[in-house]
CSV table of C-alpha atoms and ligand atoms in Angstrom, one decimal:
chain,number,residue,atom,x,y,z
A,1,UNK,CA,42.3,11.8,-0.8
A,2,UNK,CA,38.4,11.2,-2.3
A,3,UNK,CA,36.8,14.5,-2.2
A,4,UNK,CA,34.6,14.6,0.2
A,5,UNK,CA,30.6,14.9,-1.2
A,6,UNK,CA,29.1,18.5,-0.3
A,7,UNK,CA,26.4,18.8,1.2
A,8,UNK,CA,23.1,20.4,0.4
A,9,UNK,CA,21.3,21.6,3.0
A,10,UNK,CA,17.0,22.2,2.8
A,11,UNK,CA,17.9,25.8,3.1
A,12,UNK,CA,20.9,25.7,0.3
A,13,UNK,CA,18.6,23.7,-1.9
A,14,UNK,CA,15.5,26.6,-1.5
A,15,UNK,CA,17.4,28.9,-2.1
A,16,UNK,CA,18.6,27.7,-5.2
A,17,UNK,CA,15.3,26.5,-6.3
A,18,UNK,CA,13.9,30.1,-6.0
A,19,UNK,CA,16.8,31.3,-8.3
A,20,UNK,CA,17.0,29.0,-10.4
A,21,UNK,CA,13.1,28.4,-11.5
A,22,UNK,CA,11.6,30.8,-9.9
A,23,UNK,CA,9.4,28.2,-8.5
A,24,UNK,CA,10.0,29.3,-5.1
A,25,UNK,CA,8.9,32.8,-4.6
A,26,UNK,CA,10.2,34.1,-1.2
A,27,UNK,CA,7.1,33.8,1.3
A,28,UNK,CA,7.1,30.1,0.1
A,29,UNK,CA,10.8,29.5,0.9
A,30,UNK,CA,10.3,30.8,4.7
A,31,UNK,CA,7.2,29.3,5.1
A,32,UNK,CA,8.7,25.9,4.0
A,33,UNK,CA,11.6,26.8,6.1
A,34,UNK,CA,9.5,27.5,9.3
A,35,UNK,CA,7.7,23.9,8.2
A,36,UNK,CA,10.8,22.4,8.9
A,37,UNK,CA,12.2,24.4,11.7
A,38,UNK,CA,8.9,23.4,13.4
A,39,UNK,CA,9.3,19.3,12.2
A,40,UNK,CA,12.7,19.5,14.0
A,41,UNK,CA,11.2,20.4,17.3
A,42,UNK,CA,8.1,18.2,16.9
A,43,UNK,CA,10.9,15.2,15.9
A,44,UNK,CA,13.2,16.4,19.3
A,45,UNK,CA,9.6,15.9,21.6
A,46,UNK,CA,8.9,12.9,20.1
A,47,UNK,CA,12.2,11.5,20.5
A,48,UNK,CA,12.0,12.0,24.3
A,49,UNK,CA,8.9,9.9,24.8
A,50,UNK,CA,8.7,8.8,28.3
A,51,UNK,CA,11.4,11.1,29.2
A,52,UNK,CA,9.8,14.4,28.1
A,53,UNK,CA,6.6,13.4,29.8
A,54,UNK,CA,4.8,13.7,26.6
A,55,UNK,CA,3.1,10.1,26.1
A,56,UNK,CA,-0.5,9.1,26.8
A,57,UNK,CA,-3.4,10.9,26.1
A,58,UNK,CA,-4.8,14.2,27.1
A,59,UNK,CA,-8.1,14.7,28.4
A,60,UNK,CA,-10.1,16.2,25.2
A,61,UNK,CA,-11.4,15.3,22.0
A,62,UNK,CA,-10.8,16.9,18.4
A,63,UNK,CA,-13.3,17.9,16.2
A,64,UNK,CA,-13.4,14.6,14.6
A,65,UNK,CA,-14.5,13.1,18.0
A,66,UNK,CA,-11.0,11.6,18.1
A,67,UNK,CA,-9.4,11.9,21.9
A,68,UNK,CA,-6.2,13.7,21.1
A,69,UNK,CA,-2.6,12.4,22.2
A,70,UNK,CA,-0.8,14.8,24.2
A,71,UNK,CA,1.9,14.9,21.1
A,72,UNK,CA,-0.8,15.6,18.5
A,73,UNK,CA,-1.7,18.8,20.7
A,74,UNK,CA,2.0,19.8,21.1
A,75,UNK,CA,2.5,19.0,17.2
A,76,UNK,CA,-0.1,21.5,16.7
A,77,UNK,CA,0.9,24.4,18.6
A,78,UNK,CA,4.8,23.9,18.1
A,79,UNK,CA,3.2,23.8,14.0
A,80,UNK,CA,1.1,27.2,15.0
A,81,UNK,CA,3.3,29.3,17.3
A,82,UNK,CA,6.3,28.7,14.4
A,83,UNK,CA,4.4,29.7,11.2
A,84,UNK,CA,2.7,32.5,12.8
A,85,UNK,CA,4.8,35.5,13.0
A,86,UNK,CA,6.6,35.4,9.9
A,87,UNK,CA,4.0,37.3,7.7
A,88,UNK,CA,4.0,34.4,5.1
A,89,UNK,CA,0.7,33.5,6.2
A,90,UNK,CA,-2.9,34.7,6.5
A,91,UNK,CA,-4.4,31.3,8.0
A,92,UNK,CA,-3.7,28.6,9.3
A,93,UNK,CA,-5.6,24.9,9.6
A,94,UNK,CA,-5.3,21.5,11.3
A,95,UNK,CA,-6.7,18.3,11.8
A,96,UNK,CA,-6.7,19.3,15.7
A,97,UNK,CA,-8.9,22.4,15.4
A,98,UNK,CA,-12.4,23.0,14.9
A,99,UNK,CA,-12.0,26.0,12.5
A,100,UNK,CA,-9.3,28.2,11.1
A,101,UNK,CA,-6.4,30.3,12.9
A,102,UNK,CA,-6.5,33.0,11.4
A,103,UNK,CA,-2.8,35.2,11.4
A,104,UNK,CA,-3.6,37.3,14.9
A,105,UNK,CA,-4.2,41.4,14.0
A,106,UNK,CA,-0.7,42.2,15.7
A,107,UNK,CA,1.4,40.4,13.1
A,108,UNK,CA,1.4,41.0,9.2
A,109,UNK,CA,-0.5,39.1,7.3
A,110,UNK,CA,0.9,37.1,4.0
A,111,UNK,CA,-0.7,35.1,0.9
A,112,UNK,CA,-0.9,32.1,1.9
A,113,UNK,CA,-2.5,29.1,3.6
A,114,UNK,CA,-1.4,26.7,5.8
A,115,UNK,CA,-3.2,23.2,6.5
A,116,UNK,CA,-1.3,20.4,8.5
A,117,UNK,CA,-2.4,16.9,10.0
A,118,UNK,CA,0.4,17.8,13.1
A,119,UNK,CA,0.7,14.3,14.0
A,120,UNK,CA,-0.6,11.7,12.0
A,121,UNK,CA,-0.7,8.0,13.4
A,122,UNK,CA,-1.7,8.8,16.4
A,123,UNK,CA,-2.3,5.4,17.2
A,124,UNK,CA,1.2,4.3,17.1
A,125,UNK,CA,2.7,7.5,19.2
A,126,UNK,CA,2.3,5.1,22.5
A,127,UNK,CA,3.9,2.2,20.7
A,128,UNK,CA,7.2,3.8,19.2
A,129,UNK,CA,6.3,3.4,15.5
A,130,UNK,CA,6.8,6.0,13.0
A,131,UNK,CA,4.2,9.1,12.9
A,132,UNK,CA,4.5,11.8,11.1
A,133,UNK,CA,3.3,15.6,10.0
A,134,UNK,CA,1.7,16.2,6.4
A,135,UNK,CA,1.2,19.3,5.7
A,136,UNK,CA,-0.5,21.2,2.6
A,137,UNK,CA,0.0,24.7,1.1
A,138,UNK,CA,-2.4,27.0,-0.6
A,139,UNK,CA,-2.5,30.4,-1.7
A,140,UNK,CA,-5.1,33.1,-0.3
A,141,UNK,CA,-7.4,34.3,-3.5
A,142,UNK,CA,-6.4,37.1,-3.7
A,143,UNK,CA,-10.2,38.6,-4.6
A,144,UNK,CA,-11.7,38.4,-1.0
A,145,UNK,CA,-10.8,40.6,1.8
A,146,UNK,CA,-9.9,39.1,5.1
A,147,UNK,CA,-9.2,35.6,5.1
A,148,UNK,CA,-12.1,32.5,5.8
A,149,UNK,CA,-12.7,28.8,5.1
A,150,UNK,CA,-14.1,29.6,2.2
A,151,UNK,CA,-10.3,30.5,1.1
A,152,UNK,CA,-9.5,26.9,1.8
A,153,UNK,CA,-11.6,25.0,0.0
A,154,UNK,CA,-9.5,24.8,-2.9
A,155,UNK,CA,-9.0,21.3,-4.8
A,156,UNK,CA,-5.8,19.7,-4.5
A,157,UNK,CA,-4.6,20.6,-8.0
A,158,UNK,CA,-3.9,24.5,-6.7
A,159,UNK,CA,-1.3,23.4,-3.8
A,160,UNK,CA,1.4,25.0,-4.3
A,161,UNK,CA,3.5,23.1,-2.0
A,162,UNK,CA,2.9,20.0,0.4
A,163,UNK,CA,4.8,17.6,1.7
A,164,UNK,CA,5.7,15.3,5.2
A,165,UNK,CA,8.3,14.5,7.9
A,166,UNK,CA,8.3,11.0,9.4
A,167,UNK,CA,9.9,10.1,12.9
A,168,UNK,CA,10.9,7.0,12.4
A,169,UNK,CA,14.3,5.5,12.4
A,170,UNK,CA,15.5,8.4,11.1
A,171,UNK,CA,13.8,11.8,10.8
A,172,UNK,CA,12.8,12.5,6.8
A,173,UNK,CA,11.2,15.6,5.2
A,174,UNK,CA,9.7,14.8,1.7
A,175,UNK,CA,8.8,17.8,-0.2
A,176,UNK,CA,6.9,19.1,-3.6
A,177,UNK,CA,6.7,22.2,-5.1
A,178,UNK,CA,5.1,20.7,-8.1
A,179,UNK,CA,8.4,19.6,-10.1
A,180,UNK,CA,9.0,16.4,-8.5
A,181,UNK,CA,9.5,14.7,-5.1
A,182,UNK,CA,12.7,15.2,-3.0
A,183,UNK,CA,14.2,14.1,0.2
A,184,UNK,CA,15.5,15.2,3.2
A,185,UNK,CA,17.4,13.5,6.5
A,186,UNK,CA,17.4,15.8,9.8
A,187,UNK,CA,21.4,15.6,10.6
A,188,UNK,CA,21.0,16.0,14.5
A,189,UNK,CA,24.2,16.5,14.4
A,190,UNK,CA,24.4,19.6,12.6
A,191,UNK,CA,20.9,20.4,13.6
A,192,UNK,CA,19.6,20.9,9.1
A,193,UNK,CA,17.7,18.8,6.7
A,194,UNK,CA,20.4,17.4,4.4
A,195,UNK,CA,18.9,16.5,0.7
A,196,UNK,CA,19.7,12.9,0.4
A,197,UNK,CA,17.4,11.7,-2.7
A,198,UNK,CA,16.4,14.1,-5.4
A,199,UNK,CA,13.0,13.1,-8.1
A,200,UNK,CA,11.9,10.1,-6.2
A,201,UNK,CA,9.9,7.7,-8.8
A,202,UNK,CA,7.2,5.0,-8.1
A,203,UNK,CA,7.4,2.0,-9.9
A,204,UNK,CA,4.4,1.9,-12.3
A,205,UNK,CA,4.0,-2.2,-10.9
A,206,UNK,CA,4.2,-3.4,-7.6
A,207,UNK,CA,3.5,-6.5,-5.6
A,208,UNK,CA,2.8,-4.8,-2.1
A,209,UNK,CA,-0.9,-3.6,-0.9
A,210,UNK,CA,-1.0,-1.9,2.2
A,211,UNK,CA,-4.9,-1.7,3.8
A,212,UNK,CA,-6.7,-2.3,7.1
A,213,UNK,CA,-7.5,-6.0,6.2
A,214,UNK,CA,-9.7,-5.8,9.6
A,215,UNK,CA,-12.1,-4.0,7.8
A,216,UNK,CA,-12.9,-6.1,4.8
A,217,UNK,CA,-16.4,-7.3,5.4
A,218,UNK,CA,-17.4,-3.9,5.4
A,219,UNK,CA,-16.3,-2.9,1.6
A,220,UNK,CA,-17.9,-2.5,-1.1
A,221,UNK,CA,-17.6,-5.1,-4.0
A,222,UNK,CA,-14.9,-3.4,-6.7
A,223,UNK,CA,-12.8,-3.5,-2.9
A,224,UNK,CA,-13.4,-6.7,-2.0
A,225,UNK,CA,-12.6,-8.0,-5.7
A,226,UNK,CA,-9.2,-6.2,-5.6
A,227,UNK,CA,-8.0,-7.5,-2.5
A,228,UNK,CA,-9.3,-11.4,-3.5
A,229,UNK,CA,-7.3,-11.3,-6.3
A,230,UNK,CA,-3.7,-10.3,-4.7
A,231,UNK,CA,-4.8,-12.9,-2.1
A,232,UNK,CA,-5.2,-15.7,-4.6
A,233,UNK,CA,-1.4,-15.0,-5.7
A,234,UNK,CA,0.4,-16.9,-8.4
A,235,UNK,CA,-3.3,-19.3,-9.0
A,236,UNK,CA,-5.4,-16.2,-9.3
A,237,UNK,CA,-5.9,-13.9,-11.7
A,238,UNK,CA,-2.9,-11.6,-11.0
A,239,UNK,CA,-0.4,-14.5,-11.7
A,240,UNK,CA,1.5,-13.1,-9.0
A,241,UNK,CA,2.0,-13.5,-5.2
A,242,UNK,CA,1.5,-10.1,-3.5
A,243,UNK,CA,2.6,-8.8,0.1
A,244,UNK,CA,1.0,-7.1,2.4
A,245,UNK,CA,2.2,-4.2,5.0
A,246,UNK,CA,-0.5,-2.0,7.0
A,247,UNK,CA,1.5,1.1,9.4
A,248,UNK,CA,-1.2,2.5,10.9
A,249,UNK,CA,0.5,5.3,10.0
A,250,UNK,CA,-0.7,6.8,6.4
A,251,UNK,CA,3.2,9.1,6.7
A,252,UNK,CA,4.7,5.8,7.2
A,253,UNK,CA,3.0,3.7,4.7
A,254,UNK,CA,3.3,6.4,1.7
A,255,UNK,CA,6.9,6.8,2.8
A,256,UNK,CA,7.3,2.9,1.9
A,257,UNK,CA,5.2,3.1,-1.4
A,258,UNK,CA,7.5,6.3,-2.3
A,259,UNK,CA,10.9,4.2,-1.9
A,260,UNK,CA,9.9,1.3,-3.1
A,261,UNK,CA,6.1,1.6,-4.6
A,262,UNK,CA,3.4,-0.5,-3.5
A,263,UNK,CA,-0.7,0.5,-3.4
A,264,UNK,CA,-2.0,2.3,-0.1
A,265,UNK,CA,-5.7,2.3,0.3
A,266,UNK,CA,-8.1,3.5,3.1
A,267,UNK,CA,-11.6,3.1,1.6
A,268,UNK,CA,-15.0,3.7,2.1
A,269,UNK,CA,-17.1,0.8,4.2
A,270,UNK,CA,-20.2,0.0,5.7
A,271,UNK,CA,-19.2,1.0,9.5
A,272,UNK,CA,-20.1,4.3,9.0
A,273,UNK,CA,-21.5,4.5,5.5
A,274,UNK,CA,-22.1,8.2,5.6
A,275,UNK,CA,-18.5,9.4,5.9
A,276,UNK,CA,-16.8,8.9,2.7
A,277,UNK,CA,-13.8,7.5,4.1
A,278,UNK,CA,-11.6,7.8,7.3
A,279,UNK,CA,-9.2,10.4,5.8
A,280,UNK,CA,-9.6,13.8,5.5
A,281,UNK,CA,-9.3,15.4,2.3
A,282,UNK,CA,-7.6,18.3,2.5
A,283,UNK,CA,-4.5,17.5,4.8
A,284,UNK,CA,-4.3,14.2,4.4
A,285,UNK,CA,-5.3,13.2,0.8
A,286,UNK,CA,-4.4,16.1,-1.0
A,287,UNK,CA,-0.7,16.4,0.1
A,288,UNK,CA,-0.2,12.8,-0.2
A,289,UNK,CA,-2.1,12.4,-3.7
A,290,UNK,CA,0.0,15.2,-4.9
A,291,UNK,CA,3.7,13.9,-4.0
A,292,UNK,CA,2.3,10.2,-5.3
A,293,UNK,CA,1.5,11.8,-8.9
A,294,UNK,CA,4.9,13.9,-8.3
A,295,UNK,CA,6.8,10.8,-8.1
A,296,UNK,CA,4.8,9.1,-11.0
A,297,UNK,CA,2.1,7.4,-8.7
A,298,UNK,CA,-1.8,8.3,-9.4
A,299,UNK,CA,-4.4,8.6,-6.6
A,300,UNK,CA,-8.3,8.3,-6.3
A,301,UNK,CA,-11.0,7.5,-4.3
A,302,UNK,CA,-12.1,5.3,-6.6
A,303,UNK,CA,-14.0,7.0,-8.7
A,304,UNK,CA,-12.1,10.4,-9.4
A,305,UNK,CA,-8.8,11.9,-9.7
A,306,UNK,CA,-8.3,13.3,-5.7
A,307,UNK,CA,-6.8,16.0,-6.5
A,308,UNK,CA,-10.0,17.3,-8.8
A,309,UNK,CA,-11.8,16.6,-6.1
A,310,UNK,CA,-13.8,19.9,-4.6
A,311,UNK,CA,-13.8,20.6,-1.4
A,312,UNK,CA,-17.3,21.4,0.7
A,313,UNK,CA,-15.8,22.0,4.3
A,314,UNK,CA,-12.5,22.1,5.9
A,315,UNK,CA,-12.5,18.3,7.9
A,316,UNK,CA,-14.1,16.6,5.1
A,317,UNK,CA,-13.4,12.7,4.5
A,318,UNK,CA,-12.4,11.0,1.5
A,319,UNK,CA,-12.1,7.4,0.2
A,320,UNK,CA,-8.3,6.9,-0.9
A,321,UNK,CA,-6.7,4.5,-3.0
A,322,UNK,CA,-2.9,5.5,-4.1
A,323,UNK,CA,0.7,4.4,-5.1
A,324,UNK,CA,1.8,3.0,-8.4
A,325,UNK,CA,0.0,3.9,-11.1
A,326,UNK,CA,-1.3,0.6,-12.9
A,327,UNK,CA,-2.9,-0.7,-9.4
A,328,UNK,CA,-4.2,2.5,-9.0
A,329,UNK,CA,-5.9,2.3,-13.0
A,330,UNK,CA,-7.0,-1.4,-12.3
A,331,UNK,CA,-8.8,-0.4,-8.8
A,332,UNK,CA,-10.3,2.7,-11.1
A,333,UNK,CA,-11.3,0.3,-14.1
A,334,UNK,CA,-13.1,-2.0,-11.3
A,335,UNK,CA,-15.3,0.5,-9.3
A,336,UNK,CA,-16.3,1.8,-13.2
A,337,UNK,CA,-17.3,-2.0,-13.8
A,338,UNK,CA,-19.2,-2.0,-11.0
A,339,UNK,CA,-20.9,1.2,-11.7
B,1,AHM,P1,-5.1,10.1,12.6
B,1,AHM,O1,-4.9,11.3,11.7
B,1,AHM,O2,-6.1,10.3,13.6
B,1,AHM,O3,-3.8,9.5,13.1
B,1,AHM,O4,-5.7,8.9,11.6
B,1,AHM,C1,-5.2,8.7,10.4
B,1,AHM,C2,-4.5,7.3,10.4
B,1,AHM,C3,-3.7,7.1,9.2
B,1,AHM,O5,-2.4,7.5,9.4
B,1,AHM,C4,-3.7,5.6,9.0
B,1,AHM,O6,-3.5,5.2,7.7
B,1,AHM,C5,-5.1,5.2,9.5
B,1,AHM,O7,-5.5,6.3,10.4
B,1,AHM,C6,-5.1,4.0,10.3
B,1,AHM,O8,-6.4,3.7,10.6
B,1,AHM,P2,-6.9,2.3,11.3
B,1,AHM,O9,-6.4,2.3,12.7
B,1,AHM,O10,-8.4,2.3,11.1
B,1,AHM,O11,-6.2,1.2,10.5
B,2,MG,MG1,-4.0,12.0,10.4
C-alpha cells in the first residue's frame, strides 16, 4: 500500500519554524496563528455571499473616501476582535480606519504591530471574483512608551512578517517570515491551513503584464513606453508577444505573478497627480513587495526599491511596479532614462 503523504499543518509548520531557526519567536507564531484563525472566518462569510446577507454596500465611507463593502467592514472587525486579546499586540491598523487601534487597557499589551488591508478588491466582492486580506507585521520600538503612529511608520525592510489569503477557488494563505515564500490551502474539511508549496520562486522573465490598461492616457512617458513595447509583440522591440491579465484584485493578481511570474503594476497618473499612486504603502505595497523579493521578484515605484521607501503617515499612496525581476530592472532603467 503507498504511504500515504503527512500532512503539515500552518500550526505544525510554526511550530517547527520557531524551533528549528528561531525565526519565529512565540508572540509571532500566535499572532500569525490568530492571522489565520481570523482568514478562515473572513473566507467562511465570504463564501456565504447572498446567503449570509453580507453583499452590497454599507452606508459609509473609509478614510480614503472609498464607500466601504459590508464584507470589508466585517473583514475588519473579524481581523480586530481576533488579534486583540492575545497580548501579542500593542496596535493594530487597517485600510478601513482612520487611525490606529490601539490594544484596549483591559488586555496585555505585546511588541508588536499589526497593519491589514481586511478585504482587498473590493470591487470584485459583488461579482464573485477572488479578494483577499494582506496583512503586514512590525515590531513596536521598543524606546517609546505607549504605542502611536509614529511606531508604524517603519519602512518595509523591518517587517518581520507579512503575507495574504485569497478567496478564490480555493482559500490560500501565502506567508514570509523573511526566508522565503510558502503556501497554504484551508482544508474545510479539517477546518487547518495545510502547507501545500514550500520557497515559491518567480521566474526572473515573463511574458504576462497585468495593469489597468483604462488608465493609459494618463501615465507618464517611461509607463507609456513600457506598455507600447509588450504591445508591439514579436515586431517590436521585445521580440516577443506578451499577454495581458488585470484582477482587479492586487491579492489575486500577485497570487498569479507568484505561481507563475508575470509584472503587476499600479502606477502613478495624471487623474489625480497629487497622490502618488492608488495603493497604499504600508499594507498594500510593503507586504506584497516583500513576498515578491522573497520569492526572487523585485518591486519599485519606479524610481526606488519599495521596501526602502519611508513612510510619512499611515494611509499613504505609492506608485507600484512588481513581479519578475528583469521587467521590474527594465521598467527601473526607463524611468532613470527619462529622468
Ligand atoms: P481596494 O483596497 O479599495 O480594494 O483597492 C485596491 C485594488 C487593488 O486590489 C487592485 O489592484 C486595484 O485596486 C484595482 O483598481 P482599479 O479598479 O482602478 O483597476
Ligand atoms: Mg486594498
Amino acid at each position: 500500500m503507498a504511504q500515504q503523504q503527512q500532512k503539515i499543518s500552518l500550526t505544525r509548520y510554526l511550530v517547527e519554524k520557531q524551533r528549528a531557526d528561531g525565526l519565529i519567536p512565540g508572540q509571532l507564531r500566535l499572532l500569525l496563528e490568530v492571522v489565520a484563525r481570523a482568514c478562515k472566518s473572513i473566507s467562511q462569510a465570504v463564501n456565504k455571499g447572498a446567503l449570509g446577507g453580507v453583499l452590497g454596500t454599507a452606508e459609509s465611507e473609509n478614510v480614503q473616501g472609498e464607500i466601504q463593502k459590508k464584507l470589508d467592514i466585517i473583514a475588519n472587525e473579524v481581523l480586530i476582535e481576533a488579534n486583540e486579546w492575545g497580548g501579542h499586540l500593542a496596535a493594530m491598523a487597517s485600510e478601513e480606519m482612520d487611525s490606529i487601534y490601539v490594544v484596549p487597557n483591559r488586555y496585555p499589551q505585546g511588541e508588536y504591530l499589526l497593519m491589514f488591508d481586511p478585504l482587498d478588491g473590493s470591487s470584485n466582492i459583488d461579482v464573485n471574483v477572488s479578494i483577499g486580506t494582506i496583512f503586514s507585521v512590525l515590531k513596536k520600538p521598543d524606546d517609546t512608551p505607549g504605542v502611536q503612529e509614529a511606531d508604524f511608520l517603519q519602512a518595509g525592510t523591518q517587517q518581520v512578517a507579512a503575507g495574504y489569503c485569497i478567496y478564490g477557488p480555493q482559500t490560500t494563505l501565502v506567508l514570509t517570515v523573511g526566508n522565503g515564500v510558502d503556501m497554504f490551502t484551508l482544508d474545510r474539511e479539517q477546518g487547518s491551513f495545510v502547507l501545500t508549496q514550500q520557497d515559491i520562486q518567480i521566474p526572473a522573465d515573463t511574458k504576462e503584464f497585468a495593469i489597468n490598461m483604462s488608465n493609459q492616457r494618463h501615465w507618464d512617458e517611461p509607463m507609456k513606453r513600457y506598455i507600447d513595447e509588450c504591445l508591439a509583440g514579436k515586431e517590436g522591440p521585445r521580440g516577443k508577444d506578451f499577454n495581458m491579465r488585470w484582477i482587479a484584485s492586487m491579492v489575486a493578481d500577485v497570487h498569479r505573478i507568484l505561481m507563475r511570474g508575470g509584472v503587476f503594476m499600479y502606477p502613478w497618473d495624471k487623474r489625480e497627480p497629487e497622490k502618488a499612486g492608488k495603493l497604499r504603502l504600508m499594507y498594500e505595497a510593503n507586504p506584497m513587495s516583500w513576498l515578491v523579493e522573497q520569492a526572487g521578484g523585485a518591486a519599485t515605484n519606479g524610481k526606488q526599491r519599495i521596501l526602502d521607501l519611508k513612510p510619512t503617515k499611515l494611509h499613504e499612496r505609492v506608485s507600484v511596479m512588481l513581479g519578475s525581476r528583469n521587467e521590474v530592472e527594465r521598467l527601473t532603467q526607463y524611468h532613470a532614462e527619462k529622468a
